[in-house]
Structures are given as C-alpha cells and as structure tokens.
Coordinates of C-alpha atoms in Angstrom, one line a residue:
M80 CA 28.3 109.8 56.4
S81 CA 25.5 110.8 54.0
G82 CA 22.2 112.5 55.0
R83 CA 18.8 112.4 53.5
S84 CA 18.3 114.8 50.6
A85 CA 15.5 117.4 50.6
P86 CA 14.4 120.2 48.2
C87 CA 16.5 123.3 48.1
D88 CA 14.7 126.6 48.7
P89 CA 16.6 129.7 47.3
Q90 CA 14.7 132.0 49.7
E91 CA 15.9 129.8 52.6
I92 CA 19.6 129.9 51.7
G93 CA 19.4 133.5 50.7
A94 CA 18.4 134.4 54.3
L95 CA 21.8 133.1 55.5
F96 CA 24.4 135.8 56.1
L97 CA 26.8 134.0 53.8
F98 CA 24.5 134.3 50.7
E99 CA 22.4 137.4 51.6
K100 CA 24.0 139.6 48.9
L101 CA 23.5 137.1 46.0
T102 CA 21.1 137.7 43.2
P103 CA 18.1 135.5 42.6
E104 CA 19.9 134.0 39.6
Q105 CA 22.9 133.2 41.8
L106 CA 20.8 131.6 44.5
G107 CA 18.9 129.6 41.9
R108 CA 22.2 128.3 40.5
L109 CA 23.4 127.3 44.1
C110 CA 20.2 125.4 44.6
S111 CA 20.4 123.7 41.2
E112 CA 24.1 122.6 41.7
G113 CA 24.0 122.0 45.4
R114 CA 21.6 120.1 47.7
V115 CA 20.0 120.2 51.1
E116 CA 20.7 117.2 53.4
R117 CA 19.4 116.2 56.7
F118 CA 21.7 114.4 59.2
E119 CA 20.8 112.5 62.2
P120 CA 23.0 112.8 65.4
G121 CA 26.4 111.5 64.7
P122 CA 29.4 112.2 62.4
V123 CA 29.2 114.2 59.2
Y124 CA 32.8 113.9 58.1
T125 CA 36.2 113.0 59.7
E126 CA 39.5 114.9 59.9
G127 CA 42.0 113.8 57.3
E128 CA 39.4 112.5 54.7
P129 CA 39.4 114.0 51.2
A130 CA 37.5 117.4 51.4
T131 CA 34.6 116.8 48.9
C132 CA 31.9 119.1 50.2
F133 CA 31.3 122.6 51.5
Y134 CA 28.6 122.6 54.3
V135 CA 26.4 125.5 55.5
M136 CA 24.1 124.8 58.4
L137 CA 20.4 125.7 57.9
E138 CA 19.2 124.5 61.3
G139 CA 20.4 122.2 64.1
S140 CA 23.6 122.0 66.1
V141 CA 27.1 121.1 65.2
V142 CA 30.4 120.3 67.0
L143 CA 33.9 120.5 65.4
Y144 CA 36.8 118.4 66.8
R145 CA 40.5 118.2 66.3
R146 CA 42.5 115.1 66.8
V147 CA 45.1 115.6 69.5
G148 CA 47.1 112.5 70.5
G149 CA 44.6 109.7 70.8
D150 CA 41.7 112.1 71.8
D151 CA 39.2 114.2 69.9
V152 CA 39.3 117.7 71.3
E153 CA 36.3 119.9 70.9
V154 CA 37.1 123.2 69.3
T155 CA 33.7 124.7 68.4
R156 CA 30.0 124.0 69.3
T157 CA 27.3 126.2 67.8
S158 CA 23.6 126.3 66.8
Q159 CA 24.0 129.5 64.8
R160 CA 22.3 129.3 61.4
G161 CA 24.7 130.0 58.4
V162 CA 27.8 128.7 60.0
Y163 CA 30.0 126.8 57.5
A164 CA 32.7 124.2 57.4
G165 CA 34.3 121.6 55.1
S166 CA 36.2 122.3 51.9
M167 CA 36.6 126.0 52.5
Q168 CA 39.9 126.1 50.6
A169 CA 38.7 124.3 47.5
Y170 CA 39.3 127.4 45.4
L171 CA 43.1 126.8 45.9
G172 CA 42.8 123.6 43.9
D173 CA 45.7 121.1 43.8
R174 CA 48.1 123.6 45.2
V175 CA 47.2 122.5 48.7
R176 CA 46.2 119.1 50.0
Q177 CA 42.4 119.1 50.0
V178 CA 41.4 117.3 53.2
Y179 CA 39.1 118.1 56.0
N180 CA 41.0 119.9 58.7
N181 CA 38.7 118.8 61.5
S182 CA 35.9 116.4 62.3
M183 CA 32.2 117.5 62.3
R184 CA 29.4 115.9 64.3
V185 CA 25.8 116.9 64.8
T186 CA 24.1 116.5 68.2
E187 CA 20.5 116.8 67.0
P188 CA 18.8 116.3 63.6
T189 CA 20.4 119.0 61.5
R190 CA 20.0 120.3 57.9
F191 CA 22.8 121.5 55.7
F192 CA 23.1 123.1 52.4
V193 CA 25.8 121.1 50.7
L194 CA 27.9 122.2 47.8
P195 CA 30.3 119.9 46.1
A196 CA 33.9 121.1 46.4
D197 CA 34.5 121.4 42.7
T198 CA 31.3 123.4 42.2
F199 CA 32.2 125.7 45.2
A200 CA 35.7 126.3 43.7
G201 CA 34.2 127.1 40.2
I202 CA 31.6 129.5 41.6
M203 CA 34.1 131.3 43.8
Q204 CA 36.5 131.8 40.8
E205 CA 33.6 132.9 38.5
W206 CA 31.6 135.2 40.8
F207 CA 34.4 136.6 43.0
P208 CA 37.7 136.5 41.0
M209 CA 39.3 139.4 42.9
A210 CA 38.4 138.0 46.3
V211 CA 39.9 134.6 45.2
H212 CA 43.1 136.4 44.2
L213 CA 43.2 138.2 47.5
L214 CA 42.5 135.0 49.5
E215 CA 45.2 133.1 47.5
G216 CA 47.7 135.9 48.2
L217 CA 46.7 135.9 51.9
F218 CA 47.0 132.1 52.2
F219 CA 50.3 131.6 50.3
G220 CA 51.7 134.8 51.4
S221 CA 51.1 133.9 55.1
K222 CA 52.7 130.4 54.4
S223 CA 55.7 132.0 52.7
T224 CA 56.2 134.5 55.4
Q225 CA 55.8 131.9 58.1
R226 CA 58.4 129.7 56.4
A227 CA 60.9 132.5 55.9
I228 CA 60.6 133.8 59.4
G229 CA 60.7 130.3 60.7
Q230 CA 64.0 129.8 58.9
R231 CA 65.3 133.1 60.2
E232 CA 64.3 132.2 63.7
R233 CA 66.1 128.9 63.5
L234 CA 69.2 130.7 62.2
L235 CA 69.1 133.2 65.0
A236 CA 68.7 130.4 67.5
L237 CA 71.6 128.6 65.9
G238 CA 73.7 131.7 66.2
S239 CA 72.8 132.2 69.8
L240 CA 73.5 128.5 70.6
S241 CA 76.8 128.7 68.7
A242 CA 77.9 131.8 70.7
G243 CA 76.9 130.1 73.9
L244 CA 78.7 126.9 73.0
T245 CA 81.8 128.8 72.0
H246 CA 81.8 130.6 75.3
E247 CA 81.3 127.4 77.2
L248 CA 84.1 125.7 75.2
N249 CA 86.5 128.6 75.6
N250 CA 86.6 128.4 79.4
P251 CA 87.8 124.8 79.8
A252 CA 90.1 125.1 76.7
A253 CA 91.7 128.2 78.2
A254 CA 92.1 126.5 81.5
A255 CA 93.7 123.5 79.9
V256 CA 96.2 125.8 78.0
R257 CA 97.1 127.6 81.2
A258 CA 97.5 124.4 83.2
T259 CA 99.7 122.8 80.5
A260 CA 102.0 125.9 80.6
T261 CA 102.2 125.8 84.3
L262 CA 102.7 122.0 84.3
R263 CA 105.7 122.4 82.0
E264 CA 107.3 124.9 84.4
R265 CA 106.7 122.7 87.4
V266 CA 108.1 119.6 85.8
G267 CA 111.2 121.6 84.9
K268 CA 111.6 122.7 88.5
M269 CA 111.0 119.1 89.7
R270 CA 113.8 117.9 87.5
H271 CA 116.1 120.5 89.0
K272 CA 115.1 119.6 92.5
L273 CA 115.7 115.9 91.7
A274 CA 119.1 116.8 90.5
V275 CA 119.9 118.7 93.7
I276 CA 118.8 115.7 95.8
A277 CA 120.7 113.3 93.6
Q278 CA 123.9 115.3 94.0
G279 CA 123.7 115.0 97.8
S280 CA 125.4 112.1 99.7
Y281 CA 122.1 110.2 100.2
S282 CA 122.1 106.4 100.5
P283 CA 120.0 104.3 98.2
E284 CA 117.7 103.6 101.1
V285 CA 117.0 107.3 101.7
M286 CA 116.4 107.8 98.0
A287 CA 114.0 104.8 98.0
R288 CA 112.1 106.3 100.9
L289 CA 111.8 109.6 99.1
V290 CA 110.4 107.9 96.0
D291 CA 108.0 105.8 98.1
I292 CA 106.8 109.0 99.8
Q293 CA 106.4 110.7 96.4
E294 CA 104.2 107.8 95.1
R295 CA 102.1 107.7 98.3
T296 CA 101.6 111.5 98.1
A297 CA 100.5 111.2 94.5
E298 CA 97.9 108.6 95.5
R299 CA 96.7 110.8 98.3
V300 CA 96.1 113.7 95.9
A301 CA 93.8 111.5 93.8
K302 CA 91.7 110.8 97.0
A303 CA 91.7 114.4 98.4
P304 CA 88.4 115.1 100.3
A305 CA 86.3 118.1 99.5
L306 CA 86.6 120.6 102.3
S307 CA 84.4 123.5 103.2
P308 CA 86.0 127.0 103.0
L309 CA 86.2 127.1 106.9
E310 CA 87.8 123.6 107.1
A311 CA 90.3 124.5 104.4
S312 CA 91.3 127.7 106.1
D313 CA 91.8 126.0 109.5
R314 CA 93.9 123.2 107.9
E315 CA 96.1 125.8 106.0
D316 CA 96.9 127.5 109.2
A317 CA 97.9 124.3 110.9
V318 CA 100.1 123.2 107.9
T319 CA 101.7 126.7 107.7
D320 CA 102.6 126.5 111.5
W321 CA 104.1 123.0 111.0
L322 CA 106.2 124.2 108.0
D323 CA 107.4 127.2 110.0
D324 CA 108.3 125.1 113.0
Q325 CA 110.4 122.9 110.7
G326 CA 112.2 125.9 109.2
I327 CA 110.7 125.4 105.7
P328 CA 110.8 128.7 103.8
E329 CA 107.6 130.2 102.4
G330 CA 105.4 127.8 104.3
W331 CA 102.4 130.2 103.7
R332 CA 102.7 129.6 99.9
I333 CA 103.1 125.8 100.1
A334 CA 100.3 125.2 102.6
P335 CA 97.3 125.9 100.3
T336 CA 98.7 123.5 97.7
F337 CA 99.2 120.7 100.3
V338 CA 95.7 121.3 101.8
Q339 CA 94.1 121.2 98.3
A340 CA 95.8 117.8 97.8
G341 CA 94.5 116.4 101.0
L342 CA 97.7 116.5 103.0
D343 CA 97.6 117.4 106.7
V344 CA 99.9 117.7 109.7
D345 CA 99.7 113.9 110.4
W346 CA 100.9 113.2 106.9
L347 CA 103.7 115.7 107.2
D348 CA 104.8 114.1 110.5
Q349 CA 105.1 110.8 108.7
I350 CA 107.4 112.5 106.0
A351 CA 109.5 114.1 108.7
A352 CA 109.9 110.7 110.4
A353 CA 110.9 109.1 107.2
V354 CA 113.8 111.4 106.1
D355 CA 116.7 113.0 107.9
E356 CA 116.3 116.5 109.2
D357 CA 118.9 118.0 106.9
I358 CA 117.1 116.8 103.7
L359 CA 113.6 117.6 104.9
P360 CA 113.4 121.1 103.2
N361 CA 114.5 119.6 99.9
A362 CA 112.0 116.7 100.4
I363 CA 109.2 119.1 101.1
G364 CA 110.0 121.2 98.1
W365 CA 110.2 118.1 95.9
L366 CA 106.8 116.8 97.2
N367 CA 105.4 120.3 96.6
Y368 CA 106.2 120.0 92.9
T369 CA 104.8 116.5 92.9
V370 CA 101.6 117.7 94.3
E371 CA 101.4 120.7 92.0
T372 CA 101.9 118.5 88.9
E373 CA 99.2 116.1 90.1
L374 CA 96.7 118.9 90.6
L375 CA 97.6 120.5 87.2
M376 CA 97.1 117.1 85.5
D377 CA 93.7 116.8 87.3
E378 CA 92.8 120.3 86.0
I379 CA 93.8 119.4 82.5
N380 CA 91.7 116.2 82.7
D381 CA 88.7 118.1 84.1
S382 CA 88.9 120.6 81.3
T383 CA 89.3 118.2 78.5
T384 CA 86.4 116.0 80.0
R385 CA 84.3 119.2 80.1
I386 CA 85.1 119.9 76.4
S387 CA 84.2 116.3 75.6
H388 CA 80.9 116.6 77.5
L389 CA 80.0 119.9 75.6
V390 CA 80.7 118.3 72.3
D391 CA 78.6 115.3 73.2
A392 CA 75.8 117.6 74.3
A393 CA 76.0 119.5 71.0
K394 CA 75.8 116.2 69.1
Q395 CA 72.9 115.1 71.3
Y396 CA 71.2 118.4 70.8
S397 CA 71.6 118.5 67.0
Q398 CA 71.1 114.7 66.7
L399 CA 73.6 114.8 63.8
D400 CA 74.5 111.1 64.0
R401 CA 71.0 109.7 65.0
A402 CA 68.0 108.4 63.2
P403 CA 65.3 111.2 62.8
F404 CA 62.7 109.0 64.5
R405 CA 63.6 106.7 67.3
H406 CA 63.0 105.8 71.0
A407 CA 64.6 108.5 73.0
D408 CA 65.3 109.4 76.7
V409 CA 63.5 112.7 77.3
H410 CA 66.0 113.5 80.1
E411 CA 69.0 113.3 77.8
L412 CA 67.3 115.7 75.4
L413 CA 66.4 118.1 78.2
D414 CA 69.9 118.0 79.7
S415 CA 71.6 118.6 76.3
T416 CA 69.2 121.6 75.6
L417 CA 69.8 123.1 79.1
L418 CA 73.6 122.7 78.7
M419 CA 73.5 124.3 75.2
L420 CA 71.4 127.2 76.6
S421 CA 73.4 127.6 79.9
G422 CA 75.1 130.8 78.6
K423 CA 71.7 132.4 77.7
I424 CA 70.1 131.3 81.0
G425 CA 72.9 132.9 83.0
K426 CA 73.9 132.6 86.6
Q427 CA 71.1 134.6 88.0
I428 CA 68.5 132.1 87.1
E429 CA 68.5 128.9 89.1
V430 CA 67.7 125.7 87.2
V431 CA 66.0 123.0 89.1
K432 CA 65.6 119.5 87.6
D433 CA 62.7 117.5 89.0
Y434 CA 63.0 114.3 86.9
D435 CA 61.2 111.0 87.2
R436 CA 64.1 108.8 86.0
S437 CA 61.8 105.7 86.0
L438 CA 60.0 106.9 82.9
P439 CA 60.7 104.9 79.8
R440 CA 62.0 106.0 76.5
I441 CA 59.4 107.3 74.1
P442 CA 59.0 107.2 70.3
A443 CA 60.0 110.7 69.1
Y444 CA 61.8 113.0 66.7
P445 CA 64.5 114.0 69.2
A446 CA 66.0 116.9 67.2
E447 CA 62.5 118.5 66.9
L448 CA 61.7 118.0 70.6
N449 CA 64.9 119.7 71.4
Q450 CA 63.6 122.7 69.3
V451 CA 60.4 122.7 71.5
W452 CA 62.5 122.7 74.7
T453 CA 64.6 125.5 73.2
N454 CA 61.6 127.7 72.5
L455 CA 59.9 127.1 75.9
I456 CA 63.2 127.7 77.8
D457 CA 63.9 130.8 75.8
N458 CA 60.4 132.2 76.6
A459 CA 60.9 131.4 80.3
V460 CA 64.2 133.2 80.5
A461 CA 62.7 136.2 78.7
A462 CA 59.8 136.2 81.2
M463 CA 62.2 136.2 84.1
N464 CA 64.4 138.9 82.6
S465 CA 61.3 141.0 82.3
A466 CA 60.7 140.4 86.0
G467 CA 64.2 141.7 87.0
G468 CA 66.6 139.0 85.6
E469 CA 66.4 136.6 88.6
G470 CA 64.2 133.6 89.1
T471 CA 63.9 129.8 89.1
L472 CA 63.4 127.6 86.1
T473 CA 62.0 124.2 87.1
V474 CA 62.0 121.4 84.6
R475 CA 59.8 118.5 85.7
T476 CA 59.0 115.1 84.2
A477 CA 56.3 112.7 85.4
P478 CA 53.9 110.0 84.2
D479 CA 50.4 111.1 83.1
H480 CA 48.3 108.0 82.5
D481 CA 49.5 106.7 79.1
R482 CA 51.5 109.8 78.4
L483 CA 54.7 111.5 79.6
L484 CA 54.6 115.0 81.1
V485 CA 57.4 117.5 80.6
E486 CA 56.7 120.8 82.5
F487 CA 58.6 124.0 82.3
R488 CA 57.8 126.3 85.2
D489 CA 59.2 129.8 85.6
T490 CA 58.8 132.6 88.1
G491 CA 58.5 135.4 85.5
V492 CA 55.9 138.1 84.9
G493 CA 53.3 135.6 83.6
I494 CA 51.0 135.7 80.6
P495 CA 48.0 138.1 80.7
A496 CA 44.7 136.2 80.6
E497 CA 43.6 137.9 77.4
D498 CA 46.7 136.6 75.6
R499 CA 46.6 133.0 76.7
G500 CA 44.2 131.9 74.0
R501 CA 46.4 133.4 71.3
I502 CA 50.0 132.5 72.3
F503 CA 50.1 129.5 69.9
D504 CA 48.8 131.5 66.9
P505 CA 51.4 132.2 64.2
F506 CA 53.0 135.6 64.5
F507 CA 51.5 136.5 67.8
T508 CA 54.1 137.6 70.3
T509 CA 54.2 139.5 73.6
K510 CA 57.8 140.4 73.2
P511 CA 58.9 143.9 72.0
V512 CA 59.1 144.6 68.3
G513 CA 62.2 142.9 66.8
E514 CA 62.7 140.5 69.8
G515 CA 60.1 137.9 68.8
T516 CA 58.8 136.5 65.6
G517 CA 55.7 134.9 67.1
L518 CA 56.5 131.6 65.6
G519 CA 58.3 129.8 68.4
L520 CA 55.2 128.5 70.1
D521 CA 53.4 127.9 66.9
I522 CA 56.3 125.7 65.7
S523 CA 56.4 124.0 69.1
W524 CA 52.6 123.3 68.9
R525 CA 52.9 121.8 65.5
I526 CA 55.8 119.6 66.5
V527 CA 54.1 118.4 69.6
V528 CA 50.5 118.1 68.3
N529 CA 50.9 117.3 64.6
K530 CA 54.1 115.3 64.6
H531 CA 54.1 113.6 68.0
H532 CA 50.3 113.4 68.5
G533 CA 50.7 114.9 71.9
S534 CA 49.4 118.1 73.5
I535 CA 50.8 121.4 74.9
Q536 CA 49.0 123.7 77.3
V537 CA 49.8 126.6 79.5
E538 CA 48.8 127.7 83.0
S539 CA 50.0 131.2 84.1
E540 CA 49.8 133.8 86.8
P541 CA 52.4 136.3 87.8
G542 CA 55.4 134.4 89.3
D543 CA 54.1 131.0 88.2
T544 CA 53.9 130.1 84.6
R545 CA 53.8 126.4 83.5
F546 CA 54.0 125.1 80.0
Q547 CA 53.0 121.4 80.0
V548 CA 53.9 119.0 77.1
L549 CA 52.3 115.6 77.1
L550 CA 53.7 113.0 74.8
P551 CA 52.4 109.5 74.1
L552 CA 54.4 106.6 75.6
T553 CA 53.8 104.4 72.5
A554 CA 54.0 105.1 68.8
L555 CA 51.1 105.0 66.4
E556 CA 50.8 102.0 64.1
E557 CA 51.8 104.0 61.0
E558 CA 54.9 105.4 62.7
S559 CA 56.0 102.0 63.9
A560 CA 55.5 100.6 60.4

C-alpha cells in the first residue's frame, strides 16, 4: 500500500532518536534519497512480501502483526515517534531472504520517513562499516551457534532415546532367553515323565484319557483368569491342601504353577476321577510340566511381542518409512514418544492419557511433531524432578474450534512469571548450566508455528504447568498442492 508523498524536513527527522547523531550533510542526504509518506488507516505492508523499504514513524500510531495459523496475532502497538520497521536487515544483502517478517498497519493517519532498502543498505555500509560488520557477525554467528547447538541437542536426545530403547528392549529380550532355557529343561523332563508313564502297564484307554486331560489343561492355561494377590493366595492354599491329601510330594511347589494356569480344586477332582489312584502322582507331575511349558511359551510370546511393539514404536517415532508430510493420527505419535521416553520418565512419575479418540487425522510433519512432544515431555519431567522426582504428567487431546489441542500438564515447580515471556526465545533456559541449551522450546515454537501454522502457549503456576499446542485440522492450499 502506497501513501501520499510529502516534503522531507532534515530538522524533523534529525529530531528522532535514530538520527539524532547524524550531521546536517547526512540528514540532507537522507532527505534527498528517502521520502516522507502519509498513510491512511489500513495496511502498510504484509508479512512475507519482498522487503523493499525501511520505515521510521514521524507521527501517528502503528500495529505490527505476525501470522499464526490462520490468524493475525498482534505483537506490538505503539505511538512513539521514531519507531522503525521494515527492511531492517537490508545490509545483509542476498545472504538472507529479504522479506518482511511481520505485517504493519496504521490505526490513524500516520506519516513515515521511508528509505528504499537498497539505499538503506548502502548508507549503513558507507557510514557505519564497523557497526555493519559487528551486526553481520552477531546475526550469522547467532544463526551458526543456534544450528550447531540444535544439532548437538538432537544428538543428545538421540543418545538418551537410544539408551532408553536399549534398556526397554533388554528386559523382554532377557526374559525370552531365560524362558527359552527353562522351557528346554521342562520339555526334557516332560519326555522323561512320558517315558515313565509309557513303561507302566497302562491300557490304551488310560493313555488316551491322560492325553485328553493334557489337551484340556493346555486349553485352560490359555484362558486363565487374572486373580488378585489375595485370591491367588487363597487358591494356592486350597490346591496345596488337595495335593497333600492325595499324597502328592512337594505340593507347595506345584500349587502356585497350577493357580497361575487357572487350575483349581474342582479341576483336580476331575483329573483324580479320570485316572487310577496309583498313577495320579505321575499324572499330576506330567500335567505340571505341561502347565509350565505353556506358561513359558506365553512368556516368550509376551516378550517377543513387547520387542516387536518397541521396534514399531521406534519406527513410528523416527518416521523412517513414512512420507515427511502426511495425514497423521496425533495419538499414535504421542504414544510412540511416551514409549520411547518411558525410561527417562521413570516409575515415580505417573502418566495419564486423556485422549479424545474421535479426533480426525491432521496434516502434519509427524517426525517433527514427535520432536515437539519430546521437548515438552522432557521439560515436564525436569520440572517434576526439581519438585522431588514425583508427580503426574497428563497428556490431553481435545477439539478447539477448527483446531486440535494437545496439552501437556505437569505437577512440577512451575515457571516464574518473569520468565514466561522469554521461554520461547533462543538460548533462554531456566535449567542449570550444562543441562539445557535453551533451544528446545525455540525449535518447538518454530515447528508448530512456522511449519504447521499452529500456535503454542503456556499457563503455569507451582504444581500446575500446561503447555498447549493447537494444530490446524486442515492443510493450507500450498501444502495440499
């Protein structure tokens, strides 16, 4: 939007704090190469457009906006003379993309001193060469440092996740190895017991009944009910008494295995009725090995299934075999991240999932959203560790008009009021030196706001801190294309 041009007065612009140290010759050059423009209420320039001008307000009132999701969010409103905006990085030239980083509107008739971007860059380099070098070093040095520390932070996070995943995989893998070794021993004893029974003078009918009992016992193991500790203890006592009454040796050792498999006194009565009294001890011993092998095979199956789930979670977390941009189920992403971080979360922190499963899939970069979840969960765990190491992490999803809400709530120490406005700034951290880079929330903000056109905000008080991520339910036209 263009304004109406007006004469430029060197004395007027020289009274502004930005130009007050310039010589009359310098002020004269500014006026000859720049211009004064008057804008009526409305837009002056729009975020993302090529940055062609540097604006300094002479009088009036301006408002600066940033685009967040589908909304324009006001970031600054001022009537102070001399405030400036526009192509403030023109002196960096083509080394950075020269576009407006925000949108500017005026709320009343406002006059600006306007300097073309190329002219502003030339004057800066001619009049203030040392300052330009310092600003260039600050700008590119900050970018380089941010990039290097960001890479380091991702490597540290990867190392932490790898250690956690290795620990999680080791438990079921070790359980499977132990169960396999025990299973081999039990199968050997079962073969021996079968040989003992086969050497006896048992009729084919008796052998058939034993095999039938074995099959039905194996089926019962697969359907064993879950018992409370008290129920299991009472049933073990009853089974032990039954085995002792029948003269079965070491009934106290066999009873827990039978109870775990879902066998009770009524079932044992059926076995006693089906076989002769003289072969009952051998039949019970044989069934004990049958039950143990079934339970061991269940343990091996559970362990290998757990390993498979962990590998699937690792693939889901890293998105190795997925398209970078696709429609994703947020709950799958959250679950994979929580599983990957379970070792770091620990057993003293309770995780509560309050999911609205009716929410649709959303257009997203899943691997990058997983990075956001990782940063927010890591901060929540650190806050609760600072509060004594115990607490509750609640992960909630819910609809919010045309967006999807993902909320992380922790019961940690909270964020001081004076720090809440800075927590998304690069390199700002409240963690002790060496424990935080200050880039986790900055990276999260850029992923959510810049890449997904959503928003991220925080509400905090001691014992109740909530990070809320709002993501659009539909993709922008250019992303769909």
